[in-house]
XYZ file of N, CA and C in Angstrom:
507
model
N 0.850 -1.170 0.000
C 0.000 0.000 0.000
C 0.893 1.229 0.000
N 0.571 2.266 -0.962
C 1.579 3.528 -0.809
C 0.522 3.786 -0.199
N 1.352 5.083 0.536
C 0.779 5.805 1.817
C 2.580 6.195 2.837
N 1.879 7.775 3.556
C 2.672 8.570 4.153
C 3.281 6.869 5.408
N 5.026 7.327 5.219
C 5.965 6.184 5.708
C 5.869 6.465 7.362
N 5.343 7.780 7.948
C 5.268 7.661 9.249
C 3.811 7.329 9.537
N 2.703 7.347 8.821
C 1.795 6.503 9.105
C 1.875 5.447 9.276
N 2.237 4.797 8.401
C 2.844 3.515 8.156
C 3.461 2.750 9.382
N 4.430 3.522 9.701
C 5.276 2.829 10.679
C 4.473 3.313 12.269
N 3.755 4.280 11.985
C 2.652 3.641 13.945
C 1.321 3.273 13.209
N 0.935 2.826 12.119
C -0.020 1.764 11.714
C 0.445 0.386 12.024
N 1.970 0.177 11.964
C 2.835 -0.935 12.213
C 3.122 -1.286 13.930
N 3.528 -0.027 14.071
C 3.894 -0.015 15.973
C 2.396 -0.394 16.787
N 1.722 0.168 16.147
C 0.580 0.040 16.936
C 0.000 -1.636 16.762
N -0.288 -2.112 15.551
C -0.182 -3.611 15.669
C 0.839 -4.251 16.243
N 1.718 -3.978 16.286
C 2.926 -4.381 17.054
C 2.605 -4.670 18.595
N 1.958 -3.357 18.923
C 1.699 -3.406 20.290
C 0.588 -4.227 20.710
N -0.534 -4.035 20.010
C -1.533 -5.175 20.365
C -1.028 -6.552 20.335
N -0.792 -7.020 19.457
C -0.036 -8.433 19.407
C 0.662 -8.661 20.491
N 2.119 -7.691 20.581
C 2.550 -8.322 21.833
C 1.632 -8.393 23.181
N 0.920 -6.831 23.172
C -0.068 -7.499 24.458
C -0.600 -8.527 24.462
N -1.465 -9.032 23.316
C -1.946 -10.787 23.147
C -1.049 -11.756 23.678
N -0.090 -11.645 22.935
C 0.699 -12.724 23.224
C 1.180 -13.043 24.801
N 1.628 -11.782 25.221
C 2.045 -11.567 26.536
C 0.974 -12.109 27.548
N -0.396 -12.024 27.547
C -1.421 -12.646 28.539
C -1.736 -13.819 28.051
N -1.314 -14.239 26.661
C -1.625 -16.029 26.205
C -0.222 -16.809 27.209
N 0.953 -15.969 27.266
C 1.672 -16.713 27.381
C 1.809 -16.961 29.183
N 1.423 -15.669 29.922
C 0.986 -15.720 31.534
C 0.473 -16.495 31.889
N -1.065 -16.989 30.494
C -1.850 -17.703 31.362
C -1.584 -19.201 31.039
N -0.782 -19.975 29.901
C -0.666 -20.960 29.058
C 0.823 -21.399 28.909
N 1.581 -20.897 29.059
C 2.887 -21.028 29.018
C 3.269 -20.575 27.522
N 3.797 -21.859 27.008
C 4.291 -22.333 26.118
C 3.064 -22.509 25.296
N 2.908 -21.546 24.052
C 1.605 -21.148 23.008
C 2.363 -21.370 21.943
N 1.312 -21.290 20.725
C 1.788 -21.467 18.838
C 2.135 -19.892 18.761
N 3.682 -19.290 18.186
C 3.612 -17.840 17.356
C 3.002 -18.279 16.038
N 2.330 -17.122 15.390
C 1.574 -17.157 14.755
C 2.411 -15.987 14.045
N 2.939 -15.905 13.106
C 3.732 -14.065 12.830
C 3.580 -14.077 11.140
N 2.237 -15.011 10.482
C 2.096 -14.850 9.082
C 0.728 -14.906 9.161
N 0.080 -14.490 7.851
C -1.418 -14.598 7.882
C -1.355 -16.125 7.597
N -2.267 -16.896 7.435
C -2.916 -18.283 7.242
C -3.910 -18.125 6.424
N -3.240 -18.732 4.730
C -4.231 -19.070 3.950
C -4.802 -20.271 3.341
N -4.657 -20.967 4.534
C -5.407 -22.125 4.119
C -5.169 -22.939 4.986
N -6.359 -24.274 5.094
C -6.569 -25.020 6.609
C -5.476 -25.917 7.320
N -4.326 -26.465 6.157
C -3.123 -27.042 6.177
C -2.335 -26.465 6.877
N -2.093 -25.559 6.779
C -1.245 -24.639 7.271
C -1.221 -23.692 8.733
N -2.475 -23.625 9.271
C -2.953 -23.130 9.862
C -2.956 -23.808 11.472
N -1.821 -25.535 11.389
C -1.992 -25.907 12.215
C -0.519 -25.674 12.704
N 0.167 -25.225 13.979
C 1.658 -24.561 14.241
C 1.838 -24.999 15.779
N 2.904 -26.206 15.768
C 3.365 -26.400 17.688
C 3.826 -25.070 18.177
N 3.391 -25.414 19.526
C 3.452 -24.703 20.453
C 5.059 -24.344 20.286
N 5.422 -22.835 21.213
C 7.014 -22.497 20.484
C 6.936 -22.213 22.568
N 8.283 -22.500 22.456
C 9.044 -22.451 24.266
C 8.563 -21.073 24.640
N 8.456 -21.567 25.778
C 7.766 -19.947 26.710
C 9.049 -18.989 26.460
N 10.167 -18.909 26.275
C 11.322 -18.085 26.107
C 11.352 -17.659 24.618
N 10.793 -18.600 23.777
C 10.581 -17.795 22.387
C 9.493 -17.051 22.153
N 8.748 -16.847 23.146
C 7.176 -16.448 22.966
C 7.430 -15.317 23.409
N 8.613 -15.113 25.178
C 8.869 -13.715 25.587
C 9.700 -12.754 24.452
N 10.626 -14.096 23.562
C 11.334 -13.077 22.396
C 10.495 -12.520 21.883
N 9.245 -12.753 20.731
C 9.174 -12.768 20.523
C 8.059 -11.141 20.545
N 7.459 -11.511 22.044
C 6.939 -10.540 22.813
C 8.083 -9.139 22.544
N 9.065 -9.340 23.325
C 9.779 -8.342 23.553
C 10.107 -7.867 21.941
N 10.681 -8.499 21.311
C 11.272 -8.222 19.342
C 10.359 -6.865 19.075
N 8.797 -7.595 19.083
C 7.604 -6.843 19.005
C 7.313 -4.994 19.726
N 7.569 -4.963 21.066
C 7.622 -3.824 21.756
C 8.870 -3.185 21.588
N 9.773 -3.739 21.380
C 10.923 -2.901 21.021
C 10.773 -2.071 19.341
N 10.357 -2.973 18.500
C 9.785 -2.148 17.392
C 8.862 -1.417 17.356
N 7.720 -1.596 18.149
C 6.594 -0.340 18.824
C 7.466 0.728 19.259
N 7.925 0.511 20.023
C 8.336 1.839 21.109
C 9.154 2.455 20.168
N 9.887 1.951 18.774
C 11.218 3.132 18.189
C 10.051 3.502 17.325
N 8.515 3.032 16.551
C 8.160 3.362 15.416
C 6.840 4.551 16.004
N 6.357 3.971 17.105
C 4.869 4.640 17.733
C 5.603 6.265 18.421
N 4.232 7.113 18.043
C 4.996 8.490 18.203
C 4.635 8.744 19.816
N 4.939 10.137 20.790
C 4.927 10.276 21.858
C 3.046 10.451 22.137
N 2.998 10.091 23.416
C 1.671 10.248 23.923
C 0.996 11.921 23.200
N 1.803 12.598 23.724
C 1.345 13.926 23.001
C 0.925 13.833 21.772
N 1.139 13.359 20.784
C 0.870 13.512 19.416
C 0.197 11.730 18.750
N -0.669 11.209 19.984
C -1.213 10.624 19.388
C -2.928 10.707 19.983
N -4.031 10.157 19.500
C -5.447 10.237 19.587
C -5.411 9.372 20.884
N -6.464 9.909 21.744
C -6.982 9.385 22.774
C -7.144 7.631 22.461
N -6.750 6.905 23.711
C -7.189 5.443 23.101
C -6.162 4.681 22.404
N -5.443 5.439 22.024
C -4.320 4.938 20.818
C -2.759 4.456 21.692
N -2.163 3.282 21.032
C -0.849 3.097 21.367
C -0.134 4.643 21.324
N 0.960 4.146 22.521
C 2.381 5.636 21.901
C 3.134 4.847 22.354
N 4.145 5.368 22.299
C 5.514 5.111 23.130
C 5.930 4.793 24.404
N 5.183 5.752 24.779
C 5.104 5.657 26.621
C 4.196 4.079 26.605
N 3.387 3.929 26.059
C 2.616 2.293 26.279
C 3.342 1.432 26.320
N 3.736 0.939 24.706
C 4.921 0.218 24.440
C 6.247 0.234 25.639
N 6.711 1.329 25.664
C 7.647 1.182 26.727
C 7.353 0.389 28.245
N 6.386 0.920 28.726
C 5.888 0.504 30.071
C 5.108 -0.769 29.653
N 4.212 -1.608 28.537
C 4.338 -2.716 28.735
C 5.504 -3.747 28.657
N 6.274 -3.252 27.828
C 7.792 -3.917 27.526
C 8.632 -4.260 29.031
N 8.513 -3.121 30.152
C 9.117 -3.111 31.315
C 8.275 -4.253 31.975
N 6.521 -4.287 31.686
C 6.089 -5.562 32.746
C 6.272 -6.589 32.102
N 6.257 -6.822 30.761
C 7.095 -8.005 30.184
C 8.719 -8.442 31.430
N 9.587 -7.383 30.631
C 10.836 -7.876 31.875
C 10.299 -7.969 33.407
N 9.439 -7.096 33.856
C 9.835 -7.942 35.504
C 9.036 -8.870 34.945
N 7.703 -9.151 34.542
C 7.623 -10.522 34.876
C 8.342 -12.101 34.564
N 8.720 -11.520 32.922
C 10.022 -12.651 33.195
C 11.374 -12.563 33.774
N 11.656 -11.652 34.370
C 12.564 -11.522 35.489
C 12.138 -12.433 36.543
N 10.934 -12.342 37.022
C 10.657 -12.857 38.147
C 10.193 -14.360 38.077
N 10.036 -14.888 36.825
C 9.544 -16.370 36.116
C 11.222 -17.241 36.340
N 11.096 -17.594 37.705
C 12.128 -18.672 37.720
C 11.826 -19.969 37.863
N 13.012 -21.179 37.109
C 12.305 -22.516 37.280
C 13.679 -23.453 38.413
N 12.947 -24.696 39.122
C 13.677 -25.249 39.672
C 14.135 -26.457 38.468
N 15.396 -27.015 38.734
C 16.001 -28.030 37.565
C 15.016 -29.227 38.107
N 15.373 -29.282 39.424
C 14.710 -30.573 39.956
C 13.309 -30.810 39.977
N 12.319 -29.964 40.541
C 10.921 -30.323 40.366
C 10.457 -29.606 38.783
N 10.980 -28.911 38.471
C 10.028 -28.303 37.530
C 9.194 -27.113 37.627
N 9.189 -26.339 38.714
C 8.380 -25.694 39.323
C 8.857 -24.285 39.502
N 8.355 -23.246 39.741
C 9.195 -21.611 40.540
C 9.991 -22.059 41.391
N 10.805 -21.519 41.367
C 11.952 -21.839 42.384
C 12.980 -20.908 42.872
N 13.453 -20.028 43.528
C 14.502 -18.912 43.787
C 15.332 -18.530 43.590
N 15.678 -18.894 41.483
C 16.736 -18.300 41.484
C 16.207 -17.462 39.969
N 16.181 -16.095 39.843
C 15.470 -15.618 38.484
C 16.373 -16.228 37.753
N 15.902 -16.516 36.239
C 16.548 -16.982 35.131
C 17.002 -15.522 34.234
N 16.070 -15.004 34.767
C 16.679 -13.211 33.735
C 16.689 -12.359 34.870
N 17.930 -12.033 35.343
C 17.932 -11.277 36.634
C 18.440 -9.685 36.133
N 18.496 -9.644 35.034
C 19.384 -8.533 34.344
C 17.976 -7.834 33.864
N 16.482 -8.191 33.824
C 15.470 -7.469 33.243
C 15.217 -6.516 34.048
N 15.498 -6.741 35.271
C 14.428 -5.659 36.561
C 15.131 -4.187 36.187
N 16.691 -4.474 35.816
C 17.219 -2.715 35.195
C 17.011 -2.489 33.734
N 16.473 -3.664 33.172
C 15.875 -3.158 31.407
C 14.556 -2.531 31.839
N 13.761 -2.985 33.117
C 12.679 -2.374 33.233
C 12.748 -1.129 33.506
N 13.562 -1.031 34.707
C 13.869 0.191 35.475
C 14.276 1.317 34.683
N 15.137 1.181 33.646
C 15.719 1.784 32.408
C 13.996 2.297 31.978
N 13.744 1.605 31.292
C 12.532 1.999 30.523
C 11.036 3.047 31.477
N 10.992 2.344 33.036
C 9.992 2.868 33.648
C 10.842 4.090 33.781
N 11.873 4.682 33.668
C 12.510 5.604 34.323
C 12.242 6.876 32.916
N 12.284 6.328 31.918
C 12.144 6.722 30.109
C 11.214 7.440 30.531
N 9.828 6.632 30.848
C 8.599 7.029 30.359
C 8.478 8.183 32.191
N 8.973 7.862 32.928
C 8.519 8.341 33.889
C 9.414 9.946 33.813
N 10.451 10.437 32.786
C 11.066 11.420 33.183
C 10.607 12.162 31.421
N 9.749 11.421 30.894
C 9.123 12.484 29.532
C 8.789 13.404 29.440
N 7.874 13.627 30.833
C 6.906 14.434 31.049
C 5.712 14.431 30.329
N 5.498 13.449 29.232
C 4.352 12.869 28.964
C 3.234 12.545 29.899
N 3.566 11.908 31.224
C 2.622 11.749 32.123
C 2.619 12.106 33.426
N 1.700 12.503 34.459
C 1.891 12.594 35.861
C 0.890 12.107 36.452
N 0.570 11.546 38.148
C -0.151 11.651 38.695
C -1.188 12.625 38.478
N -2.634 12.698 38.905
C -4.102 13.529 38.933
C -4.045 14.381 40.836
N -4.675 15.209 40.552
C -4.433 16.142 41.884
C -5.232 14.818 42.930
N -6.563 14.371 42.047
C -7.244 14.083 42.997
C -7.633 12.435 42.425
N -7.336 11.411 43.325
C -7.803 10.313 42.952
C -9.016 9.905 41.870
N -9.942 10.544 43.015
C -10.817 10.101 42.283
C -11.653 10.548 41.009
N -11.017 11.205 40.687
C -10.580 11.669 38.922
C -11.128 10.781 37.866
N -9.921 9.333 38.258
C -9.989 8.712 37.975
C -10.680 7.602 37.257
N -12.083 7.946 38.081
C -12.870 7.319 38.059
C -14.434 7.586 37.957
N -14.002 8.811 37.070
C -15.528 9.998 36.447
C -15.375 9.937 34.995
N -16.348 9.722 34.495
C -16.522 9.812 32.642
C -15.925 10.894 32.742
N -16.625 12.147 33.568
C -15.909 13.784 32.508
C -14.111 13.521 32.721
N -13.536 12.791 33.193
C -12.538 13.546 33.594
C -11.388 12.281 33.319
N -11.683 11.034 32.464
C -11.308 9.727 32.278
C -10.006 10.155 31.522
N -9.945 11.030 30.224
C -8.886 11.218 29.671
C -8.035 12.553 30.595
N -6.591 11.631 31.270
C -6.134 12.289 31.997
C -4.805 12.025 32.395
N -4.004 12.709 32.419
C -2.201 12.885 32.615
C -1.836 11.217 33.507
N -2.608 10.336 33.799
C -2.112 9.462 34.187
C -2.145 8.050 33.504
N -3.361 8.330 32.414
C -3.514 6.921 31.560
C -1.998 7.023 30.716
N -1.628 5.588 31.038
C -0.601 5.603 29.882
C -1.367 4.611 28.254
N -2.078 3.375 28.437
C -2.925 2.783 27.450
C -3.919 2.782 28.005
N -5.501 3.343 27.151
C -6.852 2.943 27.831
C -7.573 2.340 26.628
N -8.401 1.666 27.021
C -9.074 0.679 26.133
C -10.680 1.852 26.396
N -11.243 2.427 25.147
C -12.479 2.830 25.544
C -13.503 2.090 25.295
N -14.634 2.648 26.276
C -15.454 1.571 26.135
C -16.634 2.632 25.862
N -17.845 1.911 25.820
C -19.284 3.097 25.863
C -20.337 2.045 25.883
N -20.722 2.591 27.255
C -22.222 2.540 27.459
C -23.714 1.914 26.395
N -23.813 0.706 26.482
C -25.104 0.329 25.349
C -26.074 -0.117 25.908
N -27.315 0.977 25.835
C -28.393 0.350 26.652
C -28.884 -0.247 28.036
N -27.693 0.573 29.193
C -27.624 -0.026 30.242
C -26.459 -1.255 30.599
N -25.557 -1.582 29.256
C -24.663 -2.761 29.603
C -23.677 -2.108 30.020
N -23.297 -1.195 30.776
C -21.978 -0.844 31.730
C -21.291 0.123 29.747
């Protein structure tokens, strides 16, 4: 498709980012899931083993790291929408949580020693990014938070909108 190349590339970041969020809560709740990183045209094909919980976090992370250089700053994007600051700060709960995903040799199980002990300062690095932008701050008043008028506000970093149908929340 021609079309403007910085559209393009947070038309790209921004799928980028959804995906890895997908992937990232398939893989929390399931472990070890199928990547999926082509369309599927046809029923043959469409069937893919499961790939190691460590290729799934690559694969995760590959993903947000190309969000976060292509998606533009919170400022200059539409309410609702991926930015940078998103990408970044989900990328950081990616690392702690596989920072904190350790296995024992012997049972198989969590066990006390992290396997990626080097993520908690890739996180820290990154929460520190988004936290010194000035893209975002705390609300004077909590409960802000938690009023339609006042929902879009200096503390959402990603919001999913929703609206009201007929009484269904």
């Amino acid at each position: 498709i021609e079309m403007n190349e910085d559209q393009k590339a947070r038309i790209l970041g921004e799928a980028r980012f959804l995906r890895a969020l997908q992937y990232f809560m398939l893989v929390r709740l399931h472990g070890a899931v199928p990547i999926r990183d082509s369309e599927v045209d046809n029923v043959a094909s469409s069937s893919v083993p499961r790939s190691p919980v460590d290729s799934v976090y690559s694969f995760v992370i590959n993903d947000l790291q190309q969000a976060a250089a292509d998606l533009p700053p919170q400022s200059q994007t539409e309410y609702g929408r991926a930015s940078r600051g998103a990408a970044r700060t989900l990328l950081a709960k990616v690392y702690l949580q596989r920072g904190s995903a350790a296995t024992c040799d012997i049972c198989g199980t969590r066990g006390v020693t992290p396997q990626y002990p080097e993520d908690y300062e890739r996180a820290l690095d990154l929460l520190t990014q988004v936290e010194t932008s000035g893209e975002y701050s705390l609300v004077d008043n909590y409960g802000d938070l938690f009023q339609l008028a006042t929902e879009q506000n200096s503390e959402g970093i990603f919001m999913v909108r929703h609206r009201g149908q007929g009484g269904n929340g």
